[in-house]
Coordinates of C-alpha atoms in Angstrom, one line a residue:
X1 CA -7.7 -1.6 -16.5
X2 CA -10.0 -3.5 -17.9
X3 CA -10.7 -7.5 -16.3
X4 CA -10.5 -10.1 -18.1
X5 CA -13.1 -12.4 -19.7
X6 CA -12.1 -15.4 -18.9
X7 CA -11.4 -16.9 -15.4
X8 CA -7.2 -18.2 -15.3
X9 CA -6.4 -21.6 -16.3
X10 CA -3.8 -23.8 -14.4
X11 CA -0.3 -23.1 -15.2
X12 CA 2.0 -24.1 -17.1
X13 CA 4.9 -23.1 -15.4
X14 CA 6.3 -25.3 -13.0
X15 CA 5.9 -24.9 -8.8
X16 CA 5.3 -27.8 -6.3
X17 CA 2.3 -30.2 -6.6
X18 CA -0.4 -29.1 -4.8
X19 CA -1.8 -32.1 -2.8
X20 CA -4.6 -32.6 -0.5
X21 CA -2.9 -32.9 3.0
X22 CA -3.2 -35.9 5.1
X23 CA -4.8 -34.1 7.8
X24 CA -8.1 -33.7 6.3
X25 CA -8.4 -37.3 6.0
X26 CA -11.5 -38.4 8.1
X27 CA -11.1 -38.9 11.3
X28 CA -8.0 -36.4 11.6
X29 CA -7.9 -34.3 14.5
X30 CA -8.9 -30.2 14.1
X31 CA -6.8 -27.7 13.1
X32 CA -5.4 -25.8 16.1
X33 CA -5.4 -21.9 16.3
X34 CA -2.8 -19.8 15.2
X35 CA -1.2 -17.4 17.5
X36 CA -1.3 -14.1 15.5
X37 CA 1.3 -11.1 15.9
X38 CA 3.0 -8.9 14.6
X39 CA 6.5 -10.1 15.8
X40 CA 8.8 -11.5 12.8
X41 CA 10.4 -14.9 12.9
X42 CA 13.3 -14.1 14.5
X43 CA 16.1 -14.9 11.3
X44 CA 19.2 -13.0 11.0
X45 CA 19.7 -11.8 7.5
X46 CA 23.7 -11.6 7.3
X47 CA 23.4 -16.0 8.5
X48 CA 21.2 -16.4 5.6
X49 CA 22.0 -14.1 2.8
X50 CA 24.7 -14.2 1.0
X51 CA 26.8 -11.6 -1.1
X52 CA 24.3 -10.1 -4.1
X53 CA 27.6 -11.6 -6.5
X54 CA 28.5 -14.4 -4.4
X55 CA 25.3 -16.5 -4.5
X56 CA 25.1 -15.8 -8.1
X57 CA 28.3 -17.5 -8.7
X58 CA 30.3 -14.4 -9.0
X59 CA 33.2 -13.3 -6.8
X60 CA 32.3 -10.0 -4.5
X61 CA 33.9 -6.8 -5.6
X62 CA 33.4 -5.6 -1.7
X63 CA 36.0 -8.6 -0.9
X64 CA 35.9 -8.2 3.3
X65 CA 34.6 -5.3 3.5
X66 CA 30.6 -6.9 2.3
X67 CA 28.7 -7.1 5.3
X68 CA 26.8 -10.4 4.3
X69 CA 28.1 -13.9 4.2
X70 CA 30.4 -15.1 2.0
X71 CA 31.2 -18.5 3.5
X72 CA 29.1 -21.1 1.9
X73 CA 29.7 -24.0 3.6
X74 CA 28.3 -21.7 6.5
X75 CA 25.8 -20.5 4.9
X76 CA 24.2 -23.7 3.2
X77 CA 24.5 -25.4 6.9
X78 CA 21.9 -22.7 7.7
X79 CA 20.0 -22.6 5.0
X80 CA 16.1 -23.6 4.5
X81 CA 15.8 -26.8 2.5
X82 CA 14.8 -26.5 -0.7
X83 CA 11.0 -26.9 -1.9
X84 CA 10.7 -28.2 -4.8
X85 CA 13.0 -29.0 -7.6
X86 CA 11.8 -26.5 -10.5
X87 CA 12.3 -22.7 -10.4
X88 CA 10.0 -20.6 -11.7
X89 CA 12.6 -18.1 -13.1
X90 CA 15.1 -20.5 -14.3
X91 CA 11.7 -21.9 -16.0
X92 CA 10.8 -18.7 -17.3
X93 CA 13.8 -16.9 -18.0
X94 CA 17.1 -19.3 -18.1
X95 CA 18.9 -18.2 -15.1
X96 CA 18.2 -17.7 -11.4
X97 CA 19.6 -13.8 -10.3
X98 CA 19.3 -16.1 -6.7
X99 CA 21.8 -18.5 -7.3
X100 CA 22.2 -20.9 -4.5
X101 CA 19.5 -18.8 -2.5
X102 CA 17.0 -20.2 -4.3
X103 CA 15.0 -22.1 -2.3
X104 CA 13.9 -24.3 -6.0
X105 CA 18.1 -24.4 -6.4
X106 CA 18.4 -28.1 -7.3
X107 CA 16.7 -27.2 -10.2
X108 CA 19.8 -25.5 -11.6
X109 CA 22.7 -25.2 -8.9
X110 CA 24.6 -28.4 -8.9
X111 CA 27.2 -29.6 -6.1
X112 CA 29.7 -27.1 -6.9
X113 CA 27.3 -24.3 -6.4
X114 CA 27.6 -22.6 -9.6
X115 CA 24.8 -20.9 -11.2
X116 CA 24.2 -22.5 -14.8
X117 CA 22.3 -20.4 -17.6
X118 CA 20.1 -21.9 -20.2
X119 CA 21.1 -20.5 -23.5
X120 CA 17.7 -21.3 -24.6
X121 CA 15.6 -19.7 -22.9
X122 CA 17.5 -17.3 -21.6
X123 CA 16.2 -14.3 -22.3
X124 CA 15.9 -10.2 -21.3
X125 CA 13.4 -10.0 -18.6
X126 CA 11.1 -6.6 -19.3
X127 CA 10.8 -4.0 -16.7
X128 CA 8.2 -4.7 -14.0
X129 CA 5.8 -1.6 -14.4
X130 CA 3.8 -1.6 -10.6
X131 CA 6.7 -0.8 -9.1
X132 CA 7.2 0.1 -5.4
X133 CA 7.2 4.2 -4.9
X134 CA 9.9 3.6 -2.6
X135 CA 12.0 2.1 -5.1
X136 CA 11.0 5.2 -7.6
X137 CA 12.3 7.2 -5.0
X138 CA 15.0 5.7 -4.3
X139 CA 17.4 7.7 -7.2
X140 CA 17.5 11.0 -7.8
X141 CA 15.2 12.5 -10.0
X142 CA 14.9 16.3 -11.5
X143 CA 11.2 16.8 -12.2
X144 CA 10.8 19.4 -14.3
X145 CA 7.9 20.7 -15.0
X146 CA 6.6 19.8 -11.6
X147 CA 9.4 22.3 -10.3
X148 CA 8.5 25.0 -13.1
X149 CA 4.4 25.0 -12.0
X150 CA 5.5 25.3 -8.3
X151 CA 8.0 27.7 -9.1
X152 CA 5.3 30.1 -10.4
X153 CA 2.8 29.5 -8.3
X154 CA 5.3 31.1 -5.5
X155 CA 5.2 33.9 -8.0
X156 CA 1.9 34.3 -8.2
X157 CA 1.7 34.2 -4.6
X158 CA 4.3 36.5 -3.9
X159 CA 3.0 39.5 -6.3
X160 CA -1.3 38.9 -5.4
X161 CA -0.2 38.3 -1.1
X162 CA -1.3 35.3 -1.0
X163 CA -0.2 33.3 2.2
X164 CA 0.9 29.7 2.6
X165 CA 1.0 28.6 -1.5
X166 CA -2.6 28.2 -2.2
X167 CA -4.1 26.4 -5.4
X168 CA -7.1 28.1 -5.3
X169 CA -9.2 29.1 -8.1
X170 CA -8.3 32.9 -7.9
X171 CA -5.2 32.4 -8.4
X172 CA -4.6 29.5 -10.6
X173 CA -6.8 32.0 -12.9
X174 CA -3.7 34.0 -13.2
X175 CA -1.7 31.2 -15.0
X176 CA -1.2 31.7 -18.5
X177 CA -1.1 28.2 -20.4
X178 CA 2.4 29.2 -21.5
X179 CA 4.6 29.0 -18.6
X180 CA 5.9 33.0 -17.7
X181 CA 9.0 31.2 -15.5
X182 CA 12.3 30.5 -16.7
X183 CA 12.6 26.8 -17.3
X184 CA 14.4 24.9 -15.2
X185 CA 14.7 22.1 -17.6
X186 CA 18.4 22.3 -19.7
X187 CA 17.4 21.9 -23.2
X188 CA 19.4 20.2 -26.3
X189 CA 18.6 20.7 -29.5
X190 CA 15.6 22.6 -31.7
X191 CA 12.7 23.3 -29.3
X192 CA 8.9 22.5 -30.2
X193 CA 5.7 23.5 -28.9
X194 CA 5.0 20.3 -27.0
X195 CA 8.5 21.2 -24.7
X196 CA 7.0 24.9 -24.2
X197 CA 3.2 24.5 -23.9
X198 CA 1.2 22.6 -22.0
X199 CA -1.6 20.5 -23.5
X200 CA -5.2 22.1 -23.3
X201 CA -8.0 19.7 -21.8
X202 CA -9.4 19.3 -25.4
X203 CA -6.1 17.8 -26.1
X204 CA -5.5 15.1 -23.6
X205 CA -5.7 11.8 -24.0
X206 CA -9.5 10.5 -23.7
X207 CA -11.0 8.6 -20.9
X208 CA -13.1 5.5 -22.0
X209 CA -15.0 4.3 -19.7
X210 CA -18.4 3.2 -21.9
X211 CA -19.5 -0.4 -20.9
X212 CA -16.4 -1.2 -19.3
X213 CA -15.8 -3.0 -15.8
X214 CA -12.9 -2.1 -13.6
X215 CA -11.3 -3.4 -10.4
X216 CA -11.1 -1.1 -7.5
X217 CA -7.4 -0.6 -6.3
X218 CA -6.5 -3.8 -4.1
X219 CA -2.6 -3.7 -3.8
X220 CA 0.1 -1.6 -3.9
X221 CA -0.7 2.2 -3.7
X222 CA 1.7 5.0 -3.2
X223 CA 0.0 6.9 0.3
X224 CA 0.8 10.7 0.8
X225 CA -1.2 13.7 0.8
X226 CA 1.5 16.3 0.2
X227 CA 0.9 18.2 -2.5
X228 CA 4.0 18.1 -4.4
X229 CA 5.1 14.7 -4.0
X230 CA 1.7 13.6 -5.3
X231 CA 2.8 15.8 -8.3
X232 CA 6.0 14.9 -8.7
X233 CA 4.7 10.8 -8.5
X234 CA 2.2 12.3 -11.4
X235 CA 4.8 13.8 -13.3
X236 CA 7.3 10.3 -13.0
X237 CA 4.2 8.3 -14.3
X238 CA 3.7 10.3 -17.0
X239 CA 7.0 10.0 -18.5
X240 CA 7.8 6.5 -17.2
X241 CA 4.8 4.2 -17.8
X242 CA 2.0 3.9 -20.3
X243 CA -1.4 4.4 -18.6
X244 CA -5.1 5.4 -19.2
X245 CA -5.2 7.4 -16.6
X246 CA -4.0 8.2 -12.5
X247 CA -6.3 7.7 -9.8
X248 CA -6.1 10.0 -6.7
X249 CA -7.8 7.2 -3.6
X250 CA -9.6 9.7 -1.8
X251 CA -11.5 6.5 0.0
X252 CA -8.3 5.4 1.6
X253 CA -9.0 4.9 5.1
X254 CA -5.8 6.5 6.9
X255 CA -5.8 9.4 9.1
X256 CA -4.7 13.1 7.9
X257 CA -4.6 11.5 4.2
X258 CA -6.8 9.8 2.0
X259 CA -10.8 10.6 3.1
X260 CA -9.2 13.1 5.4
X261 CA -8.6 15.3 2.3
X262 CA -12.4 16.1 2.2
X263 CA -12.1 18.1 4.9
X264 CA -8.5 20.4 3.6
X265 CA -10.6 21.6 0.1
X266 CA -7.5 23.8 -0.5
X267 CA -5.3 21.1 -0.3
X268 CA -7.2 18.7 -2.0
X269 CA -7.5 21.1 -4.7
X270 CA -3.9 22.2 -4.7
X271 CA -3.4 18.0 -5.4
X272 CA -5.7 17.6 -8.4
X273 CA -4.6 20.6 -10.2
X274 CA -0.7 20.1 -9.9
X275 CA -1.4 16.4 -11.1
X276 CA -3.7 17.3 -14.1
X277 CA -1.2 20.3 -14.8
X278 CA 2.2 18.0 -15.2
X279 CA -0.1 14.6 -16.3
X280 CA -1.1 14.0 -20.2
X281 CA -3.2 11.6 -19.4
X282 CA -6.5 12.2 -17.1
X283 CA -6.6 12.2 -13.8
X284 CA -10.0 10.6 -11.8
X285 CA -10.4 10.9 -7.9
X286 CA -12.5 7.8 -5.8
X287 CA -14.2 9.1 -2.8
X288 CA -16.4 8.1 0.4
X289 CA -19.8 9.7 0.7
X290 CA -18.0 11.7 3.8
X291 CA -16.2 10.9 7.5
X292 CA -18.9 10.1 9.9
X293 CA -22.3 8.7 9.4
X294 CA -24.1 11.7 10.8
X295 CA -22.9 13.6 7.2
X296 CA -22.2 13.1 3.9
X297 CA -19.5 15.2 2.0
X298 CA -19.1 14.2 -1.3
X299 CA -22.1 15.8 -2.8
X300 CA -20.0 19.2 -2.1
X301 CA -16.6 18.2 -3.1
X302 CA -17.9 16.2 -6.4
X303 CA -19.0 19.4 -8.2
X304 CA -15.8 21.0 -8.0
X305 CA -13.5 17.9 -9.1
X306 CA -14.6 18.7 -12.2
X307 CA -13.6 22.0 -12.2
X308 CA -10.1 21.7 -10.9
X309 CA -9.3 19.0 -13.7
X310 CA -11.2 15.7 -12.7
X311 CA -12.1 13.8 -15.6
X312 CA -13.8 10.4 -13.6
X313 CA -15.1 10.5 -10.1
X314 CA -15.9 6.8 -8.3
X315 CA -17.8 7.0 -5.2
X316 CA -18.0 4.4 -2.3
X317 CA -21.5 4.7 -0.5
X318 CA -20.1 4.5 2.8
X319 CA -18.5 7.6 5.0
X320 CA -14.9 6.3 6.9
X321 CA -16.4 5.6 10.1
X322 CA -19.3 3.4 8.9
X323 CA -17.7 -1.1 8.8
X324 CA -18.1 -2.8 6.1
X325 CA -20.8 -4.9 7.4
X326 CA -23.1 -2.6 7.0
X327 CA -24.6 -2.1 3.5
X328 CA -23.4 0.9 0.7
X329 CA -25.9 3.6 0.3
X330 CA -26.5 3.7 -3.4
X331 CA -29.4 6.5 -2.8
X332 CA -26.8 8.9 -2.4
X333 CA -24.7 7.3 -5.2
X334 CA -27.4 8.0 -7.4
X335 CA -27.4 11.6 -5.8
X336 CA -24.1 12.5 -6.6
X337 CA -24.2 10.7 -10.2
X338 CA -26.5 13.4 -11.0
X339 CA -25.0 16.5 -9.6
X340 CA -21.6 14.8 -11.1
X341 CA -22.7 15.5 -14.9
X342 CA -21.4 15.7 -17.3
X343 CA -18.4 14.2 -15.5
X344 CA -19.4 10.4 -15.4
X345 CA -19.3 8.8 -11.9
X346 CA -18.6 5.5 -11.0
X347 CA -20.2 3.2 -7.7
X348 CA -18.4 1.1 -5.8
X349 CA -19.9 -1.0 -2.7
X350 CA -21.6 -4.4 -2.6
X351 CA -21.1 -5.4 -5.9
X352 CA -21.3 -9.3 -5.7
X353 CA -23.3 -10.7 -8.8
X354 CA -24.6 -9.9 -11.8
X355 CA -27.7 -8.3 -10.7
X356 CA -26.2 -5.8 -8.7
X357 CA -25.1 -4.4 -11.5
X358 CA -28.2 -4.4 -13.0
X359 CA -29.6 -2.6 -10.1
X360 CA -26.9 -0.2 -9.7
X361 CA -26.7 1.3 -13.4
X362 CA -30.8 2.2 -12.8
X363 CA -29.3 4.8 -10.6
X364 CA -27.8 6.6 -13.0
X365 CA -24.5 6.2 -12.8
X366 CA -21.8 5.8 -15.5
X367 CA -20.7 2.5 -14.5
X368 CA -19.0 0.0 -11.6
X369 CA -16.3 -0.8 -10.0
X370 CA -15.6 -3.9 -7.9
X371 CA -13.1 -4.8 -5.0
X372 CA -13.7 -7.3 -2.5
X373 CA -16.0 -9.6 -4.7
X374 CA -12.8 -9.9 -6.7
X375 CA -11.3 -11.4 -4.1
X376 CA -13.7 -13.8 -3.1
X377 CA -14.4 -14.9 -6.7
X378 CA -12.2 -13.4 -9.2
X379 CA -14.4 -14.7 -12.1
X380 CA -16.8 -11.7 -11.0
X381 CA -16.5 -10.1 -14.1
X382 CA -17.5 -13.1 -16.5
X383 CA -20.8 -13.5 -14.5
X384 CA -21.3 -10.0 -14.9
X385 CA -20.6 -10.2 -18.8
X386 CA -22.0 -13.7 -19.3
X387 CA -25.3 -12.4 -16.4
X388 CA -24.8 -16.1 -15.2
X389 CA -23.9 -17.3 -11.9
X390 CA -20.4 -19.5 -12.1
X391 CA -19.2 -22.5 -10.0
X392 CA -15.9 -23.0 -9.6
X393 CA -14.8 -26.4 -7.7
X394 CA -12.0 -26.4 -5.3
X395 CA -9.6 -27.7 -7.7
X396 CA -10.4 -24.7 -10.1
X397 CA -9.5 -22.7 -7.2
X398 CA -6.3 -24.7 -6.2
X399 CA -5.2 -24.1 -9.5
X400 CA -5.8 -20.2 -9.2
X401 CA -3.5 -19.9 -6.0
X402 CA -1.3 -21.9 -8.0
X403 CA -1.1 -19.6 -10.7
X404 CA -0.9 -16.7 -7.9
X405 CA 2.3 -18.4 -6.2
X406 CA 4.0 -18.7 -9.3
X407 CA 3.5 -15.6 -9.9
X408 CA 4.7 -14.1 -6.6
X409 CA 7.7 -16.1 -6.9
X410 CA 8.5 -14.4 -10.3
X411 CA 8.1 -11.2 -8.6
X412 CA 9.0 -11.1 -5.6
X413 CA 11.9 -14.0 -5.8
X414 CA 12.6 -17.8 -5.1
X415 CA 15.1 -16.6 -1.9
X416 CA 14.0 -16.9 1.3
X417 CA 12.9 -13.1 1.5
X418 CA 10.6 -13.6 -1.5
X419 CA 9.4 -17.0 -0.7
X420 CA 8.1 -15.3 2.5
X421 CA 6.8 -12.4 1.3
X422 CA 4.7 -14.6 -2.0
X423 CA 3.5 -16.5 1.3
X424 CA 2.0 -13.4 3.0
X425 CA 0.1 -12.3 -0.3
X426 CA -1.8 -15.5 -0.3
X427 CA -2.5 -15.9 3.2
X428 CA -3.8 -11.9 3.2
X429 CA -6.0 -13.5 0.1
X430 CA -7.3 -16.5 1.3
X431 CA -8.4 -14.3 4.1
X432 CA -11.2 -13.4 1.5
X433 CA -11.2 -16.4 -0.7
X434 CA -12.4 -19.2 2.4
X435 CA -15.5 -17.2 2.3
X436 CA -16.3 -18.3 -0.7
X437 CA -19.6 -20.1 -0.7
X438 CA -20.4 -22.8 -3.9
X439 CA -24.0 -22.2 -5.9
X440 CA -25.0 -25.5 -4.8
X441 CA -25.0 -25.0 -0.9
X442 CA -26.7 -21.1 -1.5
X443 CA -29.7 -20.6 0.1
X444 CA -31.3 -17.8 -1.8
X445 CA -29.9 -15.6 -5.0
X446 CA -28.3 -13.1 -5.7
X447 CA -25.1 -13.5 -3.1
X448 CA -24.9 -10.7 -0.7
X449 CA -21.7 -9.1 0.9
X450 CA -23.3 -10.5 4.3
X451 CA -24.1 -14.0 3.5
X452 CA -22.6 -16.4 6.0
X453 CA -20.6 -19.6 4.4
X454 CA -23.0 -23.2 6.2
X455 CA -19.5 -24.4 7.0
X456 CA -20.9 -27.5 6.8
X457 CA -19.3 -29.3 3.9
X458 CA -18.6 -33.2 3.4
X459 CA -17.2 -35.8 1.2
X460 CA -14.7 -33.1 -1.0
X461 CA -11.9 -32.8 1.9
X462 CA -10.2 -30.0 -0.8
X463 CA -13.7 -27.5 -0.1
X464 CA -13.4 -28.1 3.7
X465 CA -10.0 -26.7 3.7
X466 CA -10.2 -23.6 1.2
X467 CA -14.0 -23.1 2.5
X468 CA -12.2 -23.2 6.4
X469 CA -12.0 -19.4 7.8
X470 CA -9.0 -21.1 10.5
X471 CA -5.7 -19.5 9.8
X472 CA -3.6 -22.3 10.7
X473 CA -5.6 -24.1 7.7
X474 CA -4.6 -21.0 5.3
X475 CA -1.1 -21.2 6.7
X476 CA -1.7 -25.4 5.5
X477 CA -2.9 -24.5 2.1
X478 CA 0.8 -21.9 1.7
X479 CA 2.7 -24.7 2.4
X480 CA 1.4 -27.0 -0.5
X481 CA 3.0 -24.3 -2.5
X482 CA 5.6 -22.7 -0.9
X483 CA 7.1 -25.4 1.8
X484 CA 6.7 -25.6 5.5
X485 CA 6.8 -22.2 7.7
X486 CA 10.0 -21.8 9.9
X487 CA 9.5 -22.4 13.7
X488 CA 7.7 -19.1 15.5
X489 CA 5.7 -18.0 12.2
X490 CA 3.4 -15.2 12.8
X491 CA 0.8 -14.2 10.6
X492 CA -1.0 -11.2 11.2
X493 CA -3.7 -10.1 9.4
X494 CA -4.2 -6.3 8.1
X495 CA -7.8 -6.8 7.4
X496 CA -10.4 -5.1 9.3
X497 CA -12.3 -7.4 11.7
X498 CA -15.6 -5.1 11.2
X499 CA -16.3 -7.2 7.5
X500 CA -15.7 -10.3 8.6
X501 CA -17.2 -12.6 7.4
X502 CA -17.7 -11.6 4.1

């Protein structure tokens, strides 16, 4: 996906007013440490949840059999007070699905607790596309030709001796195009060529990667390295969503999956030619240069991508064991962009201006991608098209996490649950964001991934707080948005201490 020019405005949709706190005032005592764990505040779900149809307004079809509360007087005695007084879904969309959850209710649940619907701007809500694998998984669902390609590759196995279901290049030979197995798909109706044969490479849909800029994969990914659930996923997607392309993260840093695969070739193999085989769109791998720092692997896996079906191949110049403090080798980028052709390869690894672009595209290589200079400055890719350096001022910034609550709060919910969970997104953010560091205090250009913020900041209270790398002033900067934490909050971070700072 391609970023977008322009850095985001403030919002127009309604969430609490973000405020400078009193505490920063001068003269205001610091900002104590957080205690950091993995522990959960300890909230029992049935006390504050109600019925899915009860808080909505609705009366339960489960009747006493529902295992969550239905008593509201007990349950509003127990529930968090509210946060602000305008919902971002009854904003957007007309109606709450939370009801009296919501934690914005007074916008739209009066004394009698009913849940009131906006005729005018109620509207249908389109389907959310990045959705979670589990929920994906969660329903039955007959993949077809995912089952048809595995059922013949048993064949094949069974008639040439093969042990253990390989996808290697001997035996894949042996597949015609046109499937020899009895389909296990029930058709209805006149049959065509596109439900018989499969589409030749030539006939795929096109990869277009010429002068465009693309952000690494920050979020949600589905992890496995079995072979046919990563086809079956492939398979989903392609009838399901509308996409350029799938991405196999090879440079995920999980043991016996993501970089491991470098080491299993025959599995990693079996993996991108069941995907490319059930996927009409094409399928691109990102890899580390290898495991440990004593040898790089890439340079003997990268030729054969191609081969199996590969159409894009990104590389990160550091091997699994190396931290992220210490800088990407882009000599063997440039290496591997060269042994790559014509398959064009992507770089990825201390990308943080302009002019690291520059400097990278002399190695040869087809173009960048960009992760955690996205998350420091997300306007990353208007320097880089504009070659300028951009300041953005606190307030700019404010305004961003603004836009980001609202948005977490459309997606994840205005309950409790998704009030928390909009909460943890931004503090795992602003984990990156504090190390921001404005043009005007920079010592020397371009930035560097290893640049350490001067911390010493005065007269704008709002750039000592989002500039402060305490958690307990992260936690502060949550709560403009999203209300106090409950008593016992614990906020553990997922990041990897090795890259920080940034």
């Amino acid at each position: 996906m391609e970023a977008s020019g322009e850095p985001p405005k403030a919002s127009q949709r309604s969430s609490p007013e973000a405020d400078v706190p009193e505490s920063l005032e001068p003269g205001a005592p610091p900002a104590q440490p957080l205690k950091l764990s993995s522990a959960q505040p300890e909230t029992s779900k049935r006390s504050r949840q109600l019925g899915n149809l009860c808080f909505t307004g609705e009366e339960c079809l489960f009747g006493s059999e529902c295992p969550w509360q239905h008593n509201l007087e007990k349950y509003l005695a127990t529930k968090p007070p509210d946060i602000g007084d305008c919902c971002i879904l009854f904003s957007l969309f007309g109606k709450c699905r939370f009801g009296i959850a919501c934690r914005f209710g007074g916008a739209h649940s009066g004394q009698d607790c009913q849940n009131p619907v906006s005729k005018e701007l109620c509207v249908v809500k389109p389907d959310v596309k990045n959705q979670h694998i589990h929920k994906i998984t969660a329903k039955p669902v007959v993949f077809y030709k995912s089952t048809d390609y595995l059922k013949c590759l048993r064949k094949v196995e069974t008639e040439m001796g093969i042990p253990d279901l390989d996808f290697t290049s001997d035996s894949l030979s042996e597949i015609p195009p046109v499937m020899p197995c009895e389909s296990s798909q029930k058709t209805v109706g006149v049959l065509t060529d596109e439900d018989l044969i499969r589409l030749r490479p030539c006939e795929k849909k096109k990869l277009d990667v010429l002068g465009k800029l693309y952000l690494s994969p920050l979020g949600e990914l589905g992890v496995s390295s079995a072979p046919h659930r990563m086809i079956k996923c492939s398979e989903y997607f392609n009838e399901r969503i509308q996409v350029d392309f799938l991405e196999i993260n090879d440079g995920d840093l999980n043991t016996g999956r993501g970089c491991d695969l470098m080491l299993d070739p025959i599995k990693f193999e079996q993996i991108v030619r069941g995907m490319d085989y059930v996927s009409n769109v094409p399928i691109t791998v990102k890899l580390r240069s290898g495991i440990s720092p004593q040898k790089n692997l890439a340079h003997t896996v990268i030729p054969k991508l191609h081969h199996w079906g590969a159409a894009m191949v990104t590389l990160h110049g550091r091997p699994k064991e190396i931290p992220m403090s210490e800088p990407a080798d882009w000599n063997y980028i440039s290496h591997c962009a060269h042994i790559a052709r014509p398959m064009p390869l992507f770089g990825n690894g201390d990308i943080f201006s302009f002019e690291d672009v520059i400097k990278a595209k002399e190695t040869g290589i087809s173009g960048v991608t960009i992760a955690r200079a996205a998350l420091v400055k997300p306007w990353i890719f208007t320097e880089i098209k504009e070659m300028r350096h951009w300041d953005i001022s606190a307030r700019e910034r404010l305004d961003m996490l603004k836009d980001f609550t609202a948005y977490g709060l459309e997606y994840w919910g205005t309950d409790t649950n998704g009030v928390e969970k909009t909460r943890a997104a931004l503090l795992q953010w602003l984990y990156y964001l504090c190390s921001y560091i404005p043009v005007g205090l920079r010592e020397h250009f371009p930035p560097q991934s290893g640049d350490e913020h001067p911390l010493f900041l005065s007269g704008d209270y709002l750039e000592v707080l989002l500039s402060s790398q305490k958690v307990t002033d992260m936690v502060k900067i949550s709560e403009m948005f999203l209300g106090p934490v409950s008593p016992g909050f614990t906020f553990p971070l997922e990041h990897d201490e090795n890259g920080y700072p940034l």
